Amino acid sequence: MANLLTRRKFLNMAGVAGGSAAVYQMAMVLGLMSGRTHGSPGIVAPLGKTKRSVVLLGGGLSSLMCAYELDRAGYECTILEASHRIGGRNLTLRSGDLIDELGNQQHCRFDDELHLYFNAGPARIPAHHHYVMHYCRKLGVALESFTNVNYNTWVHDTRAFGGKPIRFRRYIADARGFIAELSAKAINAGAFDAPLSSEDLERLSAFLKSYGDLDADARYRGSSRAGYRSPGVLAPTAGMLEHPDLNLPLGLSEILKSDFWKWKMHFGEKNDQSALMLQPVGGMDNIVKAFVRNIRSPMLIRAQVKSIRIGNDGVTVVYQHRGEHKAIKADYCMNCIPMHLLVGIDNNFPVAYRKALSATGRLKFFKLGIQMSERFWERENIYGGISWTNQDITQIGYPSPRHSRQKGSRAGRLSLRP
Ligand SMILES: Cc1cc2nc3c(=O)[nH]c(=O)nc-3n(C[C@H](O)[C@H](O)[C@H](O)COP(=O)(O)OP(=O)(O)OC[C@H]3O[C@@H](n4cnc5c(N)ncnc54)[C@H](O)[C@@H]3O)c2cc1C
């Protein structure tokens, strides 16, 4: 029994590996949460003449959403936010903005131009984030498409392909081609005949040819999907663009040498990363600004929560504001401080709850935004998406879609497993 993998343990493991988004996805898959295909959050029943107060801890998006709904239902809310700004991880940087994390202050030195911004936290919204979509619609936040996958970006692995970057499309097409060819050989060798009828085998053979772009002999000899070695030429007769030189297949052993196939290759197929993704026009923090415009309750910044005590008739929260310790008492308290930070705050929560809080892990992750004086990647036919490398930076993101201007910002991201 000790080794039994319970749903709780499984969700915990998913949380350590992929954060709250992974837990949410897994809980939906396990049927523990409703996986609605559209919708809005449940409406909080109006209070009427009763008076009720709520203190909301943290000023990130989750807190803003709660405050917005509770406000409308007639609750008296107060948001306590430790930092100098509202928005939490939802952070868009523009010229002159202060970045004040862990005391290492920086100012964003981008040129002061509207399109030069960097979403330092979340950048993309998957189509199934129904609540975020709901509030964007309701609060008038305009959305545009976000390019997460782009077949023209680069795959760079110092251990393969002579250390030279190759196009994403070439890796994908060649990997598929070789796998399809191997599978076709297995069919011909009779290795597949047990579970499949002869009709199925025929269809499978046709499927593999189409899937891997194999030739009539079920061999992979390169594909137009992998791109061309030279630019096209106009065919004299048809007046059509022809490409005589296919890229040579990379070679299966080179493909396998690179670790791209482990997860980077499939990154854009994950439920929360696949097309079509969206982003607010002009910066992710437009969602924060829209909430702030529509919330009546006070939001205290530089108000760091120090203690949370649950009593019989409400909750007392002590916070530090302008060098002083102050206390606020409310009927309810909604915690929107991430669990790994909450665990360090004095509290009288039940022991089992505290234990659960301490059991959560976190990923090490950073994003770095760089302004470039020239959008040189557009000369390489790259408009949005991510290039991948096996070096520390891991991902290099391109602006999406603010194309064809002179200057642009690029994002580098590093993610490490916990
Ligand atoms: C680099 C990065 C990229 C991401 N990319 C995406 C993405 O592309 N798409 C996506 O959907 N999600 C993404 N996420 C996740 C997304 O940002 C979060 O899920 C979401 O912003 C969390 O909102 P929140 O309100 O729960 O928490 P937070 O935004 O973390 O808000 C918590 C707030 O609590 C405050 N706080 C902490 N301690 C105290 C204290 N003692 N007293 C008072 N206040 C305190 C913090 O300052 C903060 O403002 C990304 C996250 C990061 C970090």
CSV table of C-alpha atoms and ligand atoms in Angstrom, one decimal:
chain,number,residue,atom,x,y,z
A,1,MET,CA,0.0,0.0,0.0
A,2,ALA,CA,2.9,2.4,0.8
A,3,ASN,CA,3.8,2.6,-2.9
A,4,LEU,CA,0.3,3.0,-4.1
A,5,LEU,CA,0.2,6.0,-6.5
A,6,THR,CA,-3.0,7.8,-5.4
A,7,ARG,CA,-4.6,10.6,-7.4
A,8,ARG,CA,-3.4,13.0,-4.7
A,9,LYS,CA,0.2,11.8,-5.0
A,10,PHE,CA,0.0,11.9,-8.7
A,11,LEU,CA,-1.3,15.5,-8.7
A,12,ASN,CA,1.4,16.5,-6.3
A,13,MET,CA,4.1,15.1,-8.6
A,14,ALA,CA,2.5,16.9,-11.5
A,15,GLY,CA,2.5,20.1,-9.5
A,16,VAL,CA,6.2,19.8,-8.7
A,17,ALA,CA,7.0,19.2,-12.3
A,18,GLY,CA,4.7,21.6,-14.0
A,19,GLY,CA,3.2,24.0,-11.4
A,20,SER,CA,-0.4,24.8,-10.9
A,21,ALA,CA,-1.3,24.8,-14.6
A,22,ALA,CA,-0.2,21.1,-14.7
A,23,VAL,CA,-2.2,20.2,-11.7
A,24,TYR,CA,-5.2,21.9,-13.2
A,25,GLN,CA,-4.8,20.0,-16.5
A,26,MET,CA,-4.3,16.7,-14.7
A,27,ALA,CA,-7.3,17.2,-12.4
A,28,MET,CA,-9.4,17.8,-15.5
A,29,VAL,CA,-8.0,14.6,-17.2
A,30,LEU,CA,-8.7,12.6,-14.0
A,31,GLY,CA,-12.3,14.0,-13.9
A,32,LEU,CA,-11.7,15.8,-10.6
A,33,MET,CA,-12.6,19.1,-12.2
A,34,SER,CA,-15.1,19.9,-14.9
A,35,GLY,CA,-13.3,20.4,-18.2
A,36,ARG,CA,-15.7,22.9,-19.7
A,37,THR,CA,-15.3,24.0,-23.2
A,38,HIS,CA,-16.5,27.5,-22.6
A,39,GLY,CA,-17.8,29.5,-19.7
A,40,SER,CA,-17.6,32.1,-17.1
A,41,PRO,CA,-16.8,31.8,-13.4
A,42,GLY,CA,-19.7,31.2,-11.0
A,43,ILE,CA,-21.3,34.4,-10.0
A,44,VAL,CA,-21.0,35.3,-6.3
A,45,ALA,CA,-24.5,35.7,-4.9
A,46,PRO,CA,-25.3,39.3,-4.0
A,47,LEU,CA,-25.1,40.0,-0.3
A,48,GLY,CA,-28.2,42.3,-0.2
A,49,LYS,CA,-28.2,44.4,3.0
A,50,THR,CA,-25.8,42.1,5.0
A,51,LYS,CA,-22.3,43.5,5.5
A,52,ARG,CA,-19.3,41.2,4.9
A,53,SER,CA,-15.7,42.0,4.6
A,54,VAL,CA,-12.9,40.1,2.8
A,55,VAL,CA,-9.2,40.7,2.9
A,56,LEU,CA,-7.4,39.4,-0.3
A,57,LEU,CA,-3.8,38.5,0.1
A,58,GLY,CA,-1.6,39.3,-2.9
A,59,GLY,CA,-2.4,41.5,-5.9
A,60,GLY,CA,-1.9,39.1,-8.8
A,61,LEU,CA,-4.5,38.2,-11.3
A,62,SER,CA,-6.3,35.6,-9.1
A,63,SER,CA,-6.8,38.2,-6.4
A,64,LEU,CA,-8.1,40.8,-8.9
A,65,MET,CA,-10.6,38.3,-10.3
A,66,CYS,CA,-11.9,37.6,-6.8
A,67,ALA,CA,-12.0,41.3,-5.9
A,68,TYR,CA,-13.9,42.1,-9.1
A,69,GLU,CA,-16.6,39.5,-8.4
A,70,LEU,CA,-16.9,40.1,-4.7
A,71,ASP,CA,-17.1,43.9,-5.3
A,72,ARG,CA,-20.1,43.4,-7.5
A,73,ALA,CA,-21.7,41.1,-4.9
A,74,GLY,CA,-21.5,43.9,-2.3
A,75,TYR,CA,-18.5,42.6,-0.2
A,76,GLU,CA,-16.1,45.1,1.3
A,77,CYS,CA,-12.7,44.0,0.0
A,78,THR,CA,-9.2,45.1,0.7
A,79,ILE,CA,-6.2,43.8,-1.4
A,80,LEU,CA,-2.8,43.7,0.3
A,81,GLU,CA,0.1,43.5,-2.1
A,82,ALA,CA,3.7,43.4,-1.0
A,83,SER,CA,5.4,44.8,-4.0
A,84,HIS,CA,5.3,48.3,-5.6
A,85,ARG,CA,2.8,47.3,-8.2
A,86,ILE,CA,-0.4,45.3,-8.8
A,87,GLY,CA,-0.3,42.4,-11.2
A,88,GLY,CA,2.0,39.8,-9.6
A,89,ARG,CA,3.6,37.6,-12.2
A,90,ASN,CA,1.6,39.3,-14.9
A,91,LEU,CA,4.3,41.8,-15.7
A,92,THR,CA,4.8,43.8,-19.0
A,93,LEU,CA,7.9,45.9,-19.2
A,94,ARG,CA,8.2,49.1,-21.2
A,95,SER,CA,10.6,52.0,-21.3
A,96,GLY,CA,11.5,53.3,-17.8
A,97,ASP,CA,9.6,50.6,-15.9
A,98,LEU,CA,11.1,49.6,-12.5
A,99,ILE,CA,11.8,45.9,-12.0
A,100,ASP,CA,12.2,45.3,-8.3
A,101,GLU,CA,12.6,41.7,-7.5
A,102,LEU,CA,14.4,40.5,-4.4
A,103,GLY,CA,15.9,43.9,-3.9
A,104,ASN,CA,17.9,43.9,-7.2
A,105,GLN,CA,16.4,47.0,-8.8
A,106,GLN,CA,16.6,47.6,-12.5
A,107,HIS,CA,15.0,50.0,-15.0
A,108,CYS,CA,13.8,48.9,-18.4
A,109,ARG,CA,15.9,50.7,-20.9
A,110,PHE,CA,13.9,49.9,-24.0
A,111,ASP,CA,13.3,52.9,-26.3
A,112,ASP,CA,10.0,54.6,-25.6
A,113,GLU,CA,7.9,53.2,-28.4
A,114,LEU,CA,4.5,51.6,-28.1
A,115,HIS,CA,5.4,48.3,-29.7
A,116,LEU,CA,8.6,47.8,-27.7
A,117,TYR,CA,7.4,45.9,-24.7
A,118,PHE,CA,8.3,42.6,-23.1
A,119,ASN,CA,5.9,40.3,-21.3
A,120,ALA,CA,8.3,39.2,-18.5
A,121,GLY,CA,5.8,36.8,-17.0
A,122,PRO,CA,3.0,35.1,-18.9
A,123,ALA,CA,3.0,35.8,-22.6
A,124,ARG,CA,0.5,33.4,-24.2
A,125,ILE,CA,-3.1,32.5,-23.4
A,126,PRO,CA,-4.3,29.0,-24.4
A,127,ALA,CA,-7.8,28.9,-25.9
A,128,HIS,CA,-9.1,26.8,-23.0
A,129,HIS,CA,-8.3,29.4,-20.4
A,130,HIS,CA,-12.0,30.2,-20.5
A,131,TYR,CA,-12.0,32.5,-17.5
A,132,VAL,CA,-9.2,34.7,-18.7
A,133,MET,CA,-11.0,34.9,-22.1
A,134,HIS,CA,-14.3,35.6,-20.3
A,135,TYR,CA,-12.8,38.6,-18.5
A,136,CYS,CA,-11.0,39.9,-21.6
A,137,ARG,CA,-14.3,39.9,-23.4
A,138,LYS,CA,-16.1,41.4,-20.5
A,139,LEU,CA,-13.5,44.1,-19.7
A,140,GLY,CA,-12.8,45.0,-23.3
A,141,VAL,CA,-9.2,43.7,-23.5
A,142,ALA,CA,-8.4,43.2,-27.2
A,143,LEU,CA,-6.7,39.9,-28.1
A,144,GLU,CA,-4.6,38.9,-31.1
A,145,SER,CA,-3.0,35.7,-32.1
A,146,PHE,CA,0.3,34.6,-30.6
A,147,THR,CA,2.7,32.4,-32.6
A,148,ASN,CA,4.1,29.7,-30.4
A,149,VAL,CA,5.3,27.3,-33.1
A,150,ASN,CA,7.0,28.4,-36.3
A,151,TYR,CA,8.5,25.9,-38.7
A,152,ASN,CA,11.1,28.5,-39.8
A,153,THR,CA,12.8,28.8,-36.5
A,154,TRP,CA,16.0,27.1,-35.5
A,155,VAL,CA,17.0,24.0,-33.7
A,156,HIS,CA,20.5,24.3,-32.3
A,157,ASP,CA,22.2,21.4,-30.6
A,158,THR,CA,26.0,21.5,-30.2
A,159,ARG,CA,26.0,17.6,-30.1
A,160,ALA,CA,24.4,17.1,-33.5
A,161,PHE,CA,24.4,18.4,-37.1
A,162,GLY,CA,28.0,19.5,-36.8
A,163,GLY,CA,26.9,22.0,-34.1
A,164,LYS,CA,25.1,24.1,-36.7
A,165,PRO,CA,21.5,25.2,-36.3
A,166,ILE,CA,19.0,23.6,-38.6
A,167,ARG,CA,15.4,24.7,-39.4
A,168,PHE,CA,12.7,23.3,-37.1
A,169,ARG,CA,10.8,22.1,-40.2
A,170,ARG,CA,13.8,20.0,-41.4
A,171,TYR,CA,14.1,18.2,-38.1
A,172,ILE,CA,10.4,17.5,-37.9
A,173,ALA,CA,10.1,16.3,-41.5
A,174,ASP,CA,13.2,14.1,-41.4
A,175,ALA,CA,12.3,12.6,-38.0
A,176,ARG,CA,8.8,11.7,-39.3
A,177,GLY,CA,10.2,10.4,-42.6
A,178,PHE,CA,12.6,8.0,-40.9
A,179,ILE,CA,10.1,6.8,-38.4
A,180,ALA,CA,7.6,6.2,-41.2
A,181,GLU,CA,10.2,4.3,-43.2
A,182,LEU,CA,11.1,2.0,-40.3
A,183,SER,CA,7.4,1.3,-39.6
A,184,ALA,CA,6.8,0.6,-43.3
A,185,LYS,CA,9.7,-1.9,-43.2
A,186,ALA,CA,8.2,-3.6,-40.2
A,187,ILE,CA,4.9,-4.0,-42.1
A,188,ASN,CA,6.8,-5.6,-45.0
A,189,ALA,CA,8.6,-7.9,-42.6
A,190,GLY,CA,5.2,-9.1,-41.3
A,191,ALA,CA,6.0,-7.7,-37.9
A,192,PHE,CA,2.6,-6.0,-37.6
A,193,ASP,CA,0.3,-8.6,-38.9
A,194,ALA,CA,-1.0,-10.0,-35.7
A,195,PRO,CA,-3.5,-7.3,-34.6
A,196,LEU,CA,-4.2,-5.8,-38.0
A,197,SER,CA,-6.3,-7.1,-41.0
A,198,SER,CA,-4.7,-7.1,-44.5
A,199,GLU,CA,-7.0,-4.1,-45.3
A,200,ASP,CA,-5.7,-2.3,-42.2
A,201,LEU,CA,-2.1,-3.0,-43.2
A,202,GLU,CA,-2.7,-1.6,-46.6
A,203,ARG,CA,-4.2,1.5,-45.2
A,204,LEU,CA,-1.4,1.8,-42.6
A,205,SER,CA,1.1,1.5,-45.4
A,206,ALA,CA,-0.6,4.4,-47.3
A,207,PHE,CA,-0.8,6.3,-44.1
A,208,LEU,CA,2.9,6.0,-43.4
A,209,LYS,CA,3.8,7.1,-47.0
A,210,SER,CA,1.7,10.2,-46.5
A,211,TYR,CA,2.8,10.8,-42.9
A,212,GLY,CA,6.5,10.5,-43.7
A,213,ASP,CA,6.4,11.7,-47.3
A,214,LEU,CA,7.9,8.3,-48.4
A,215,ASP,CA,8.5,7.4,-52.0
A,216,ALA,CA,6.8,4.6,-53.9
A,217,ASP,CA,9.2,2.0,-52.3
A,218,ALA,CA,8.4,3.3,-48.9
A,219,ARG,CA,11.9,4.9,-48.5
A,220,TYR,CA,12.5,8.3,-47.1
A,221,ARG,CA,14.7,10.3,-49.4
A,222,GLY,CA,13.9,13.8,-48.2
A,223,SER,CA,10.8,15.9,-48.5
A,224,SER,CA,9.8,19.4,-49.6
A,225,ARG,CA,8.4,19.7,-46.0
A,226,ALA,CA,12.0,19.9,-44.8
A,227,GLY,CA,12.8,22.8,-47.1
A,228,TYR,CA,15.2,23.5,-49.9
A,229,ARG,CA,18.9,24.0,-50.3
A,230,SER,CA,18.5,26.8,-52.9
A,231,PRO,CA,15.8,29.4,-53.7
A,232,GLY,CA,13.2,28.4,-56.2
A,233,VAL,CA,13.5,29.1,-60.0
A,234,LEU,CA,10.7,29.9,-62.4
A,235,ALA,CA,9.9,26.9,-64.5
A,236,PRO,CA,10.0,28.0,-68.2
A,237,THR,CA,6.9,26.2,-69.3
A,238,ALA,CA,4.4,26.5,-66.4
A,239,GLY,CA,5.6,29.8,-65.1
A,240,MET,CA,5.5,28.2,-61.6
A,241,LEU,CA,8.1,28.4,-58.9
A,242,GLU,CA,10.1,25.2,-58.8
A,243,HIS,CA,12.6,24.0,-56.2
A,244,PRO,CA,15.0,21.6,-57.7
A,245,ASP,CA,17.2,21.0,-54.6
A,246,LEU,CA,15.6,19.4,-51.6
A,247,ASN,CA,17.5,19.6,-48.4
A,248,LEU,CA,19.3,16.3,-47.9
A,249,PRO,CA,17.9,14.2,-45.1
A,250,LEU,CA,19.8,14.8,-41.8
A,251,GLY,CA,20.4,11.2,-41.0
A,252,LEU,CA,18.5,9.3,-38.3
A,253,SER,CA,21.5,8.9,-36.0
A,254,GLU,CA,22.1,12.7,-36.1
A,255,ILE,CA,18.5,13.3,-35.3
A,256,LEU,CA,18.7,10.9,-32.4
A,257,LYS,CA,21.9,12.5,-31.1
A,258,SER,CA,20.1,15.8,-30.5
A,259,ASP,CA,17.9,15.9,-27.4
A,260,PHE,CA,15.3,17.9,-29.3
A,261,TRP,CA,13.0,14.9,-29.6
A,262,LYS,CA,12.7,14.5,-25.9
A,263,TRP,CA,10.2,17.3,-25.3
A,264,LYS,CA,11.1,20.4,-27.3
A,265,MET,CA,9.9,18.9,-30.6
A,266,HIS,CA,6.4,18.2,-29.1
A,267,PHE,CA,6.3,21.4,-27.0
A,268,GLY,CA,3.8,23.1,-29.3
A,269,GLU,CA,1.5,20.1,-29.2
A,270,LYS,CA,0.8,20.3,-25.5
A,271,ASN,CA,-2.7,21.2,-24.6
A,272,ASP,CA,-1.6,24.5,-23.1
A,273,GLN,CA,0.9,25.4,-25.8
A,274,SER,CA,-0.8,24.5,-29.0
A,275,ALA,CA,-2.2,26.7,-31.7
A,276,LEU,CA,-4.1,28.9,-31.7
A,277,MET,CA,-2.8,30.9,-28.8
A,278,LEU,CA,-3.7,34.5,-27.9
A,279,GLN,CA,-2.2,37.5,-26.3
A,280,PRO,CA,-3.6,40.9,-25.4
A,281,VAL,CA,-2.8,43.6,-27.9
A,282,GLY,CA,-0.1,45.9,-26.5
A,283,GLY,CA,1.0,43.7,-23.5
A,284,MET,CA,-0.3,41.1,-21.1
A,285,ASP,CA,-0.7,43.6,-18.3
A,286,ASN,CA,-3.6,45.1,-20.2
A,287,ILE,CA,-5.7,42.5,-18.4
A,288,VAL,CA,-4.4,43.8,-15.0
A,289,LYS,CA,-5.1,47.4,-16.0
A,290,ALA,CA,-8.7,46.4,-17.1
A,291,PHE,CA,-9.4,44.8,-13.7
A,292,VAL,CA,-7.9,47.7,-11.8
A,293,ARG,CA,-10.1,50.1,-13.7
A,294,ASN,CA,-13.2,48.1,-12.8
A,295,ILE,CA,-12.5,47.3,-9.1
A,296,ARG,CA,-13.8,49.7,-6.5
A,297,SER,CA,-12.1,48.1,-3.4
A,298,PRO,CA,-8.9,49.6,-2.0
A,299,MET,CA,-5.6,48.0,-3.2
A,300,LEU,CA,-2.7,48.6,-0.9
A,301,ILE,CA,0.7,48.3,-2.5
A,302,ARG,CA,3.9,47.8,-0.4
A,303,ALA,CA,1.8,46.1,2.1
A,304,GLN,CA,3.5,42.8,3.0
A,305,VAL,CA,1.5,40.2,4.9
A,306,LYS,CA,3.3,39.1,8.0
A,307,SER,CA,0.8,37.0,9.9
A,308,ILE,CA,-2.6,35.3,9.2
A,309,ARG,CA,-4.7,34.2,12.2
A,310,ILE,CA,-8.0,32.5,11.8
A,311,GLY,CA,-10.4,33.1,14.7
A,312,ASN,CA,-13.9,32.1,15.6
A,313,ASP,CA,-15.4,35.3,14.2
A,314,GLY,CA,-13.1,36.0,11.3
A,315,VAL,CA,-9.5,36.4,10.2
A,316,THR,CA,-6.9,38.8,11.5
A,317,VAL,CA,-4.1,39.7,9.0
A,318,VAL,CA,-1.0,41.7,10.1
A,319,TYR,CA,0.9,43.5,7.4
A,320,GLN,CA,3.8,45.8,7.1
A,321,HIS,CA,3.1,49.1,5.4
A,322,ARG,CA,5.4,52.2,5.3
A,323,GLY,CA,7.5,50.7,8.1
A,324,GLU,CA,4.6,50.1,10.4
A,325,HIS,CA,2.8,46.9,11.4
A,326,LYS,CA,-0.9,47.2,11.0
A,327,ALA,CA,-3.7,44.7,11.5
A,328,ILE,CA,-6.9,44.2,9.5
A,329,LYS,CA,-9.8,42.1,10.6
A,330,ALA,CA,-12.2,40.6,8.1
A,331,ASP,CA,-15.0,38.1,8.0
A,332,TYR,CA,-13.2,36.2,5.3
A,333,CYS,CA,-9.7,36.0,3.9
A,334,MET,CA,-8.8,34.8,0.4
A,335,ASN,CA,-5.2,33.8,0.0
A,336,CYS,CA,-3.8,34.6,-3.5
A,337,ILE,CA,-0.2,34.4,-2.4
A,338,PRO,CA,1.6,31.5,-4.0
A,339,MET,CA,1.9,28.5,-1.7
A,340,HIS,CA,5.6,28.4,-1.5
A,341,LEU,CA,5.6,32.0,-0.2
A,342,LEU,CA,2.6,31.5,2.1
A,343,VAL,CA,4.4,28.8,3.9
A,344,GLY,CA,6.9,31.3,5.2
A,345,ILE,CA,4.2,33.6,6.7
A,346,ASP,CA,3.2,33.2,10.4
A,347,ASN,CA,-0.2,31.4,10.6
A,348,ASN,CA,-2.4,29.2,12.7
A,349,PHE,CA,-3.6,27.0,9.8
A,350,PRO,CA,-4.5,23.3,10.6
A,351,VAL,CA,-1.3,21.1,10.7
A,352,ALA,CA,-2.3,19.0,7.7
A,353,TYR,CA,-2.9,22.2,5.7
A,354,ARG,CA,0.5,23.5,6.6
A,355,LYS,CA,2.1,20.2,5.7
A,356,ALA,CA,0.4,20.3,2.3
A,357,LEU,CA,1.7,23.9,1.7
A,358,SER,CA,5.3,22.8,2.5
A,359,ALA,CA,5.1,19.9,0.1
A,360,THR,CA,4.8,22.1,-2.9
A,361,GLY,CA,7.9,22.7,-5.1
A,362,ARG,CA,8.8,25.3,-7.6
A,363,LEU,CA,10.6,25.5,-10.9
A,364,LYS,CA,13.7,27.6,-11.5
A,365,PHE,CA,12.9,29.8,-14.4
A,366,PHE,CA,13.8,33.1,-15.9
A,367,LYS,CA,13.0,35.3,-18.9
A,368,LEU,CA,15.2,37.9,-20.4
A,369,GLY,CA,14.1,40.6,-22.8
A,370,ILE,CA,16.5,42.3,-25.2
A,371,GLN,CA,15.8,45.2,-27.5
A,372,MET,CA,17.4,44.8,-30.9
A,373,SER,CA,18.0,47.7,-33.2
A,374,GLU,CA,17.2,45.6,-36.2
A,375,ARG,CA,14.8,42.6,-36.6
A,376,PHE,CA,17.4,40.5,-38.2
A,377,TRP,CA,15.4,37.3,-37.7
A,378,GLU,CA,12.9,38.5,-40.2
A,379,ARG,CA,15.7,38.3,-42.8
A,380,GLU,CA,15.7,34.6,-41.9
A,381,ASN,CA,12.0,34.3,-42.6
A,382,ILE,CA,11.2,34.1,-38.9
A,383,TYR,CA,8.1,35.9,-37.7
A,384,GLY,CA,7.2,34.8,-34.2
A,385,GLY,CA,7.7,31.4,-32.6
A,386,ILE,CA,10.6,29.9,-30.7
A,387,SER,CA,14.1,28.8,-31.6
A,388,TRP,CA,15.5,26.0,-29.4
A,389,THR,CA,19.0,25.4,-28.2
A,390,ASN,CA,20.7,22.9,-25.9
A,391,GLN,CA,22.6,25.7,-24.3
A,392,ASP,CA,21.5,27.3,-21.0
A,393,ILE,CA,19.1,29.8,-22.5
A,394,THR,CA,17.0,26.9,-24.0
A,395,GLN,CA,14.4,29.0,-25.8
A,396,ILE,CA,14.7,32.1,-27.9
A,397,GLY,CA,11.3,33.8,-28.5
A,398,TYR,CA,10.5,36.2,-31.3
A,399,PRO,CA,8.0,39.0,-31.1
A,400,SER,CA,4.5,38.0,-32.2
A,401,PRO,CA,3.0,39.6,-34.2
A,402,ARG,CA,4.5,43.1,-34.2
A,403,HIS,CA,6.3,42.4,-37.4
A,404,SER,CA,8.1,44.5,-40.1
A,405,ARG,CA,9.1,47.3,-37.9
A,406,GLN,CA,12.7,48.3,-37.6
A,407,LYS,CA,13.4,47.5,-33.9
A,408,GLY,CA,12.1,44.5,-32.0
A,409,SER,CA,12.4,42.8,-28.6
A,410,ARG,CA,13.4,39.1,-28.2
A,411,ALA,CA,12.9,37.0,-25.2
A,412,GLY,CA,15.2,34.3,-23.9
A,413,ARG,CA,13.9,31.8,-21.5
A,414,LEU,CA,15.7,29.3,-19.3
A,415,SER,CA,13.8,26.6,-17.6
A,416,LEU,CA,15.4,24.1,-15.2
A,417,ARG,CA,13.8,21.1,-13.6
A,418,PRO,CA,13.3,21.4,-9.8
B,1,LIG,C1,8.0,33.6,-16.4
B,1,LIG,C2,6.6,33.1,-16.4
B,1,LIG,C3,5.9,32.8,-17.6
B,1,LIG,C4,4.6,32.4,-17.5
B,1,LIG,N1,3.9,32.2,-18.7
B,1,LIG,C5,2.6,31.9,-18.7
B,1,LIG,C6,1.9,31.9,-19.9
B,1,LIG,O1,2.5,32.1,-21.0
B,1,LIG,N2,0.6,31.6,-19.9
B,1,LIG,C7,-0.1,31.4,-18.7
B,1,LIG,O2,-1.3,31.2,-18.7
B,1,LIG,N3,0.6,31.5,-17.5
B,1,LIG,C8,1.9,31.7,-17.5
B,1,LIG,N4,2.6,31.8,-16.3
B,1,LIG,C9,1.9,31.6,-15.0
B,1,LIG,C10,1.0,32.8,-14.6
B,1,LIG,O3,1.8,33.9,-14.6
B,1,LIG,C11,0.5,32.6,-13.2
B,1,LIG,O4,-0.3,31.4,-13.2
B,1,LIG,C12,-0.4,33.7,-12.8
B,1,LIG,O5,0.1,35.0,-13.1
B,1,LIG,C13,-0.5,33.6,-11.3
B,1,LIG,O6,-1.4,34.6,-10.7
B,1,LIG,P1,-1.6,34.6,-9.2
B,1,LIG,O7,-2.5,35.8,-8.9
B,1,LIG,O8,-2.1,33.3,-8.7
B,1,LIG,O9,-0.2,34.8,-8.5
B,1,LIG,P2,0.9,36.0,-8.6
B,1,LIG,O10,0.7,36.7,-9.9
B,1,LIG,O11,2.2,35.4,-8.3
B,1,LIG,O12,0.4,37.0,-7.5
B,1,LIG,C14,0.8,36.8,-6.2
B,1,LIG,C15,1.0,38.2,-5.6
B,1,LIG,O13,1.2,38.0,-4.2
B,1,LIG,C16,2.2,38.9,-3.8
B,1,LIG,N5,2.8,38.5,-2.5
B,1,LIG,C17,3.7,37.6,-2.3
B,1,LIG,N6,4.0,37.5,-0.9
B,1,LIG,C18,3.2,38.5,-0.3
B,1,LIG,C19,3.0,38.9,1.0
B,1,LIG,N7,3.7,38.3,2.0
B,1,LIG,N8,2.2,39.9,1.2
B,1,LIG,C20,1.4,40.5,0.2
B,1,LIG,N9,1.6,40.1,-1.0
B,1,LIG,C21,2.4,39.1,-1.3
B,1,LIG,C22,3.2,39.0,-4.9
B,1,LIG,O14,4.0,40.1,-4.9
B,1,LIG,C23,2.2,38.9,-6.1
B,1,LIG,O15,1.9,40.1,-6.6
B,1,LIG,C24,3.9,32.2,-16.3
B,1,LIG,C25,4.6,32.5,-15.1
B,1,LIG,C26,5.9,33.0,-15.1
B,1,LIG,C27,6.6,33.3,-13.8
